[in-house]
mmCIF file of C-alpha atoms in Angstrom:
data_model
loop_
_atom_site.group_PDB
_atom_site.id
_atom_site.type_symbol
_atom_site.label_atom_id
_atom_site.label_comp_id
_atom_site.label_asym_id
_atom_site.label_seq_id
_atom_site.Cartn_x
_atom_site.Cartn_y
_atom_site.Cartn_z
ATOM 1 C CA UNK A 1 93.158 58.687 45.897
ATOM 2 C CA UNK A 2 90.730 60.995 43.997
ATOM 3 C CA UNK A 3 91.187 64.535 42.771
ATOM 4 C CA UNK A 4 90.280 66.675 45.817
ATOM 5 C CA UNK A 5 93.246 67.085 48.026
ATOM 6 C CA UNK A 6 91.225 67.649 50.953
ATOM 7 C CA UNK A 7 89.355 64.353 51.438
ATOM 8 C CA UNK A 8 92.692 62.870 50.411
ATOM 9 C CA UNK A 9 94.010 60.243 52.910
ATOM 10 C CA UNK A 10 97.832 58.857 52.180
ATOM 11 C CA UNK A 11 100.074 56.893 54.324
ATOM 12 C CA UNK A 12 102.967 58.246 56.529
ATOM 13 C CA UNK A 13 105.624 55.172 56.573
ATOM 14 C CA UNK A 14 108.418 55.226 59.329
ATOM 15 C CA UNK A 15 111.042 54.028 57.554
ATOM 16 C CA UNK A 16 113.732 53.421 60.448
ATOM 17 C CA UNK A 17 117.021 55.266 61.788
ATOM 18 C CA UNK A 18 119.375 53.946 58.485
ATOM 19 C CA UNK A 19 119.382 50.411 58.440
ATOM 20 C CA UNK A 20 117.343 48.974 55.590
ATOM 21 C CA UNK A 21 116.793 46.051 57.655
ATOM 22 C CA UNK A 22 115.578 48.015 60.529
ATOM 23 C CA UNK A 23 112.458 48.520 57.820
ATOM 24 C CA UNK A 24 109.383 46.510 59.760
ATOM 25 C CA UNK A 25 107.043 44.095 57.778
ATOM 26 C CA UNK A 26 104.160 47.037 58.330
ATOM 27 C CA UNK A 27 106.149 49.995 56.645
ATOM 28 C CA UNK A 28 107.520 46.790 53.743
ATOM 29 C CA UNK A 29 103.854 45.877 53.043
ATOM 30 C CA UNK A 30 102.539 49.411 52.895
ATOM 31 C CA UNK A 31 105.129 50.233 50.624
ATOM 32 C CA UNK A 32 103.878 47.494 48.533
ATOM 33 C CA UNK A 33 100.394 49.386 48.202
ATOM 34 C CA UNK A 34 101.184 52.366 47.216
ATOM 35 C CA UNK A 35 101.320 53.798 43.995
ATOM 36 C CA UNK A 36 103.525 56.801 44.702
ATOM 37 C CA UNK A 37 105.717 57.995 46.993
ATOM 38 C CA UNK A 38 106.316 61.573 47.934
ATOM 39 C CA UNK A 39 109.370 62.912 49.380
ATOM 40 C CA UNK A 40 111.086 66.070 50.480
ATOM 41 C CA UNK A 41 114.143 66.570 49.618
ATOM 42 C CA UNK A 42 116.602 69.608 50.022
ATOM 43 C CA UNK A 43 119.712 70.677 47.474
ATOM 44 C CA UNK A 44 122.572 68.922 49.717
ATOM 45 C CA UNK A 45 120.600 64.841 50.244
ATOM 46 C CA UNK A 46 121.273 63.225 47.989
ATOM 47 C CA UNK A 47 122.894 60.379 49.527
ATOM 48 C CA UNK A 48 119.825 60.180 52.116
ATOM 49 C CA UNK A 49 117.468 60.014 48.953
ATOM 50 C CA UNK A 50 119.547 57.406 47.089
ATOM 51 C CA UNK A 51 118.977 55.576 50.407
ATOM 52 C CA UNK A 52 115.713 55.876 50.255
ATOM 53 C CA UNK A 53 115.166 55.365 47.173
ATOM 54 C CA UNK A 54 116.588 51.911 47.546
ATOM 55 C CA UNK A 55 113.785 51.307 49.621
ATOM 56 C CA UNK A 56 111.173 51.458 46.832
ATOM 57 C CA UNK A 57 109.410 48.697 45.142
ATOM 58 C CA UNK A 58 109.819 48.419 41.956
ATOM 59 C CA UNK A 59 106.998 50.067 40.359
ATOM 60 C CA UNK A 60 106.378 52.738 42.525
ATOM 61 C CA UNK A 61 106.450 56.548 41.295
ATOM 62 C CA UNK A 62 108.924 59.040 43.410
ATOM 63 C CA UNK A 63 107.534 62.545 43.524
ATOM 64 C CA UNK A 64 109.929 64.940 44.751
ATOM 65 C CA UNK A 65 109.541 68.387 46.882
ATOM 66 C CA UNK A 66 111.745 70.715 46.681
ATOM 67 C CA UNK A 67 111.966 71.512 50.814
ATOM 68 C CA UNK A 68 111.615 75.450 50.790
ATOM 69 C CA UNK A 69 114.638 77.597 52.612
ATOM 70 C CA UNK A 70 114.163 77.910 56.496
ATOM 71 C CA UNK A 71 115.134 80.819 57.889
ATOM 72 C CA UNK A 72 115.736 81.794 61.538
ATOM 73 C CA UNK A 73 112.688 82.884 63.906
ATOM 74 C CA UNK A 74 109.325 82.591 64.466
ATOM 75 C CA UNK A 75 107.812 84.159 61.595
ATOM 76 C CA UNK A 76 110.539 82.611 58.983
ATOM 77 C CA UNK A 77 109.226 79.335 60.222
ATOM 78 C CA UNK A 78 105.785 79.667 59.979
ATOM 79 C CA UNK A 79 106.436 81.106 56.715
ATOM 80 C CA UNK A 80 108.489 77.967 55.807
ATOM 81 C CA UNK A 81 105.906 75.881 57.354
ATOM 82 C CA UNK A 82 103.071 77.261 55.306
ATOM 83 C CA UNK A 83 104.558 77.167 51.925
ATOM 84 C CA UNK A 84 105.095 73.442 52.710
ATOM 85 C CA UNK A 85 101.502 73.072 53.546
ATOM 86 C CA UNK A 86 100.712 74.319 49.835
ATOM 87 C CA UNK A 87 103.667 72.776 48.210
ATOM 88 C CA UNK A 88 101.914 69.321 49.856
ATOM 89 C CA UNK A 89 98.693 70.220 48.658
ATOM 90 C CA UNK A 90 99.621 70.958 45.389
ATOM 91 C CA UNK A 91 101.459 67.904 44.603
ATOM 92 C CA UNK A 92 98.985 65.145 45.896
ATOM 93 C CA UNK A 93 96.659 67.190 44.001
ATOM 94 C CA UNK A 94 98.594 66.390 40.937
ATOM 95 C CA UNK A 95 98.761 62.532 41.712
ATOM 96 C CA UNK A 96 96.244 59.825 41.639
ATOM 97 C CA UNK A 97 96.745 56.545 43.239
ATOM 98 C CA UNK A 98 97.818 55.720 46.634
ATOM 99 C CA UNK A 99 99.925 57.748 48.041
ATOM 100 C CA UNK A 100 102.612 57.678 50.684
ATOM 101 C CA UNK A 101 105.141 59.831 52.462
ATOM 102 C CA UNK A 102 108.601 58.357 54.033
ATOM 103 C CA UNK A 103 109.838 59.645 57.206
ATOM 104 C CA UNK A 104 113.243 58.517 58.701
ATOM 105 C CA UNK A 105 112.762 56.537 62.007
ATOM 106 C CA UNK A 106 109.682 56.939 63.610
ATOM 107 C CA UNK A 107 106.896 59.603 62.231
ATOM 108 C CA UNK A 108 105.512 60.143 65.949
ATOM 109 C CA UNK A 109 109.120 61.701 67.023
ATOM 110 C CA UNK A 110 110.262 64.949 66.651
ATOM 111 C CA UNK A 111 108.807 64.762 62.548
ATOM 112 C CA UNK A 112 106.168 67.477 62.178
ATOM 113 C CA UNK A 113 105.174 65.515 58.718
ATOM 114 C CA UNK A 114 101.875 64.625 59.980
ATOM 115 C CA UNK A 115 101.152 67.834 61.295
ATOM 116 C CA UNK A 116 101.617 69.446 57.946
ATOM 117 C CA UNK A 117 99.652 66.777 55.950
ATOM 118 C CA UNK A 118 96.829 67.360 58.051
ATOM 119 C CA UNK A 119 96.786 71.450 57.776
ATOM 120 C CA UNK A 120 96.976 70.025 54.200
ATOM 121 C CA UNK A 121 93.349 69.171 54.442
ATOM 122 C CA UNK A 122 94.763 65.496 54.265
ATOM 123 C CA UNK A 123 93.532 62.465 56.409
ATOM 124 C CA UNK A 124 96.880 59.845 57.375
ATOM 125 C CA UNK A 125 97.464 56.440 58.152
ATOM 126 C CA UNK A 126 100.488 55.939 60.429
ATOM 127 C CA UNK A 127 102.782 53.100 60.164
ATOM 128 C CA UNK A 128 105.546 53.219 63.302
ATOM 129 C CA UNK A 129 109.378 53.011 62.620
ATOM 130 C CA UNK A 130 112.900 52.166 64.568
ATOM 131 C CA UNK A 131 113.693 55.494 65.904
ATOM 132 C CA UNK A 132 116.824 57.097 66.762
ATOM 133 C CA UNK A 133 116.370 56.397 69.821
ATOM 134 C CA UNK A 134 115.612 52.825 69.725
ATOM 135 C CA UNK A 135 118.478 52.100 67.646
ATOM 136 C CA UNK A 136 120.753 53.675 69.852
ATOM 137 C CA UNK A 137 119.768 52.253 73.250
ATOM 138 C CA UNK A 138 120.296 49.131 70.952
ATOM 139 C CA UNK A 139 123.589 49.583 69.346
ATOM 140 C CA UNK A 140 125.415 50.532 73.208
ATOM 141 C CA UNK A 141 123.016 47.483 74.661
ATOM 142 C CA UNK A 142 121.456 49.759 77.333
ATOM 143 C CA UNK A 143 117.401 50.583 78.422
ATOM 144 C CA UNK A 144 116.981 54.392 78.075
ATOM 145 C CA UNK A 145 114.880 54.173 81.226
ATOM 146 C CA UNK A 146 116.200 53.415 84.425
ATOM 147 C CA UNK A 147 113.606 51.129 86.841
ATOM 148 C CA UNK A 148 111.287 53.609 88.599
ATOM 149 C CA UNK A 149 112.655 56.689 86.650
ATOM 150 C CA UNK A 150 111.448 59.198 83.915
ATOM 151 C CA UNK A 151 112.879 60.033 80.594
ATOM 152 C CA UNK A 152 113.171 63.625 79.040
ATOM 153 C CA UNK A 153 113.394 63.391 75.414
ATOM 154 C CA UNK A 154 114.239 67.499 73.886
ATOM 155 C CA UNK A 155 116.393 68.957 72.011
ATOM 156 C CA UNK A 156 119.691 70.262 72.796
ATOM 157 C CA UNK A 157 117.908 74.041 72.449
ATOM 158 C CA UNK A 158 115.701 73.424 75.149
ATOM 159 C CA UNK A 159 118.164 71.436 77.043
ATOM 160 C CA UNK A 160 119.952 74.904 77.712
ATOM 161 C CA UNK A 161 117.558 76.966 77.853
ATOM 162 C CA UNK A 162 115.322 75.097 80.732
ATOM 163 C CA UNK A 163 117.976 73.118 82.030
ATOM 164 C CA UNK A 164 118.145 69.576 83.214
ATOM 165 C CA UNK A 165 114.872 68.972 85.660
ATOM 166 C CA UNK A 166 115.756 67.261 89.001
ATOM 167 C CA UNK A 167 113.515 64.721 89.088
ATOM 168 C CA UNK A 168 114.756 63.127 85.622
ATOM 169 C CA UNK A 169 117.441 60.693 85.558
ATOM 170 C CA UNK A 170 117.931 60.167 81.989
ATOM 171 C CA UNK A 171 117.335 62.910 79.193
ATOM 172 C CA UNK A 172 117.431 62.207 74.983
ATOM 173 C CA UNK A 173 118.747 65.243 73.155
ATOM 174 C CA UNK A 174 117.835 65.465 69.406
ATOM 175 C CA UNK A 175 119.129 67.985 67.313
ATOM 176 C CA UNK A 176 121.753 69.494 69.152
ATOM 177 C CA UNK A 177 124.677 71.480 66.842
ATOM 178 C CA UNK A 178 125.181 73.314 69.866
ATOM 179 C CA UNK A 179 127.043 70.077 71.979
ATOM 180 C CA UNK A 180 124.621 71.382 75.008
ATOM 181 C CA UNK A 181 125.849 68.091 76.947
ATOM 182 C CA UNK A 182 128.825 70.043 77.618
ATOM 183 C CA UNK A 183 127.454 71.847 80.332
ATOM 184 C CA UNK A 184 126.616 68.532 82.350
ATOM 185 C CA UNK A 185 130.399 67.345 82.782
ATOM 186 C CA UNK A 186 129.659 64.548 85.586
ATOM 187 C CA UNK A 187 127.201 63.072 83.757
ATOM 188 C CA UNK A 188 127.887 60.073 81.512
ATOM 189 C CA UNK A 189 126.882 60.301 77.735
ATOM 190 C CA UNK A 190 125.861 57.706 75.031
ATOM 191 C CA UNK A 191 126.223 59.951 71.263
ATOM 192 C CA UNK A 192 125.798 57.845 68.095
ATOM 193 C CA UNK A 193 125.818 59.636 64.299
ATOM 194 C CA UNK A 194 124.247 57.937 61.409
ATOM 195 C CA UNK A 195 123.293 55.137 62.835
ATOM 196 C CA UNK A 196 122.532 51.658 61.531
ATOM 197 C CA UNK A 197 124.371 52.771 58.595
ATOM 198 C CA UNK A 198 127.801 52.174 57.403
ATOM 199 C CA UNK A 199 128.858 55.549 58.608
ATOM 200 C CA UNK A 200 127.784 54.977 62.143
ATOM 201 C CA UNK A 201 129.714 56.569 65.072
ATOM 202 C CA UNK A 202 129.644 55.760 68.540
ATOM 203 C CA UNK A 203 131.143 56.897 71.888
ATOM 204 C CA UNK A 204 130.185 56.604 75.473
ATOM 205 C CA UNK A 205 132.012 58.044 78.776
ATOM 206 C CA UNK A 206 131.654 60.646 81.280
ATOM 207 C CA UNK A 207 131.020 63.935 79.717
ATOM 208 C CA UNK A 208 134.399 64.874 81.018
ATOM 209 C CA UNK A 209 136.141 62.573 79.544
ATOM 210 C CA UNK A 210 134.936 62.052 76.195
ATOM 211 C CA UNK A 211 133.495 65.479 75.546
ATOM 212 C CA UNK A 212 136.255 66.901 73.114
ATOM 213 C CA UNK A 213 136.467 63.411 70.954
ATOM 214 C CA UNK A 214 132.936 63.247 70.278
ATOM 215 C CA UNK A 215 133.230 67.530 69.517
ATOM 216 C CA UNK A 216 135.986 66.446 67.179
ATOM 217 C CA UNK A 217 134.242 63.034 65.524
ATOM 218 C CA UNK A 218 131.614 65.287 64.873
ATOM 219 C CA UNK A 219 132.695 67.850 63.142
ATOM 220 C CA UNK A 220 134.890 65.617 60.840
ATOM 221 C CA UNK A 221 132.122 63.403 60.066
ATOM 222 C CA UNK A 222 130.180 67.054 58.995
ATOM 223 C CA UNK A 223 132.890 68.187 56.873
ATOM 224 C CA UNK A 224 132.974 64.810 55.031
ATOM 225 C CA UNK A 225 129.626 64.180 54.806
ATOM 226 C CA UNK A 226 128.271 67.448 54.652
ATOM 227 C CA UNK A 227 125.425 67.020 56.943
ATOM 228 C CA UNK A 228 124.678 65.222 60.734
ATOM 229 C CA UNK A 229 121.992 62.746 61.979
ATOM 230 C CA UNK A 230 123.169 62.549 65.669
ATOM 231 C CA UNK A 231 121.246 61.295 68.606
ATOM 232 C CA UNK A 232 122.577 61.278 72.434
ATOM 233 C CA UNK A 233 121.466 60.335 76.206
ATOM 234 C CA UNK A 234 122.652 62.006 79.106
ATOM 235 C CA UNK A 235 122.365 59.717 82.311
ATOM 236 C CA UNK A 236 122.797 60.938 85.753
ATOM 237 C CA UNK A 237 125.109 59.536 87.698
ATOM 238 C CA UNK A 238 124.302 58.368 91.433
ATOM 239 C CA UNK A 239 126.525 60.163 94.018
ATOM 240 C CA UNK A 240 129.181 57.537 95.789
#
């Protein structure tokens, strides 16, 4: 990497959902290349960025950015948005060498990284990670997709506020504080929290059923922790 941030290219390395081993050989080896590695990180991570910072090479420089506050609304987040543009900017500016940022899971899925590297006048090489979802269609042993049938993946936000379209069996909510599964009772849900990690939570049932443990789990697991990485799927169950 030269001087001039904007014909700058750096790497974007999905990481996984939590497991170190859930790392691929790709994201390993481009790890290995680089010469830094630059990394948001807010006041209240630091046991996400010891984590990842386990995941280093020995060798290899950690630059930290300090993720600005977000505030609610459209303009507070394109205002929060742009000063992360220049805060990105002005620290590959500063670096020489090759560079790389880490994102948890898989860059491509609800991450707007690359987005803001590229308003950041910066060119990126992608290497895929074990997302969220993967890992938890793998840790309950199930397909997300049923044969024949679509997958919606949103967030719990948009979940209420367009509802659950008819002709989709099977519907990934991602950042949800709101527990918008709730309003589907009859439906069966697979949640896991912090998963592949030591942490990890999982429950399964009919919405019904299970609705007030996993409210309960979760909230616990907040307090303690003092954040949540949760994932869920909502399948639809056939009548009879």
């Amino acid at each position: 990497m030269g001087a001039d941030a904007d014909t700058r290219r750096v790497w974007v390395i999905g990481i996984g959902a939590g497991d170190p081993a859930w790392m691929t050989l790709a994201a390993a080896r481009a790890l290995e290349a680089v010469d830094v590695v630059f990394v948001f990180q807010k006041g209240d991570d630091d046991e996400l960025a010891a984590a990842r910072r386990a995941l280093l090479p020995a060798g290899v420089r950690e630059v930290v950015i300090e993720d600005p506050p977000r505030g609610r609304g459209a303009a507070a987040v394109a205002e929060w948005r742009a000063r992360r543009v220049a805060l990105v900017r002005e620290a590959v500016a500063a670096e020489d060498g090759e560079g790389a940022f880490l994102a948890w899971g898989d860059p491509s899925l609800y991450d707007g990284l690359i987005d803001v590297l590229r308003e950041a006048g910066l060119g990126v090489r992608v290497v895929p990670g074990i997302s969220a979802v993967s890992a938890l269609a793998a840790q309950f042993g199930i397909a997300i997709n049923r044969v024949g049938g679509s997958v919606l993946i949103t967030s719990g936000r948009r979940l209420a506020a367009d509802g659950w379209p008819d002709a989709v069996g099977d519907v990934v909510v991602m950042l949800d504080a709101d527990l918008t599964f709730r309003a589907f009772p009859d439906a069966e849900i697979y949640w896991g929290a912090y998963l592949g990690t030591p942490d990890e939570l999982l429950l399964s049932g009919v919405v019904a059923e299970v609705s007030d443990e996993i409210a309960r789990v979760r909230s616990a697991a907040r307090e303690r922790k003092g954040w949540m990485f949760d994932t869920y799927l909502l399948r639809r169950v056939a009548p009879g």
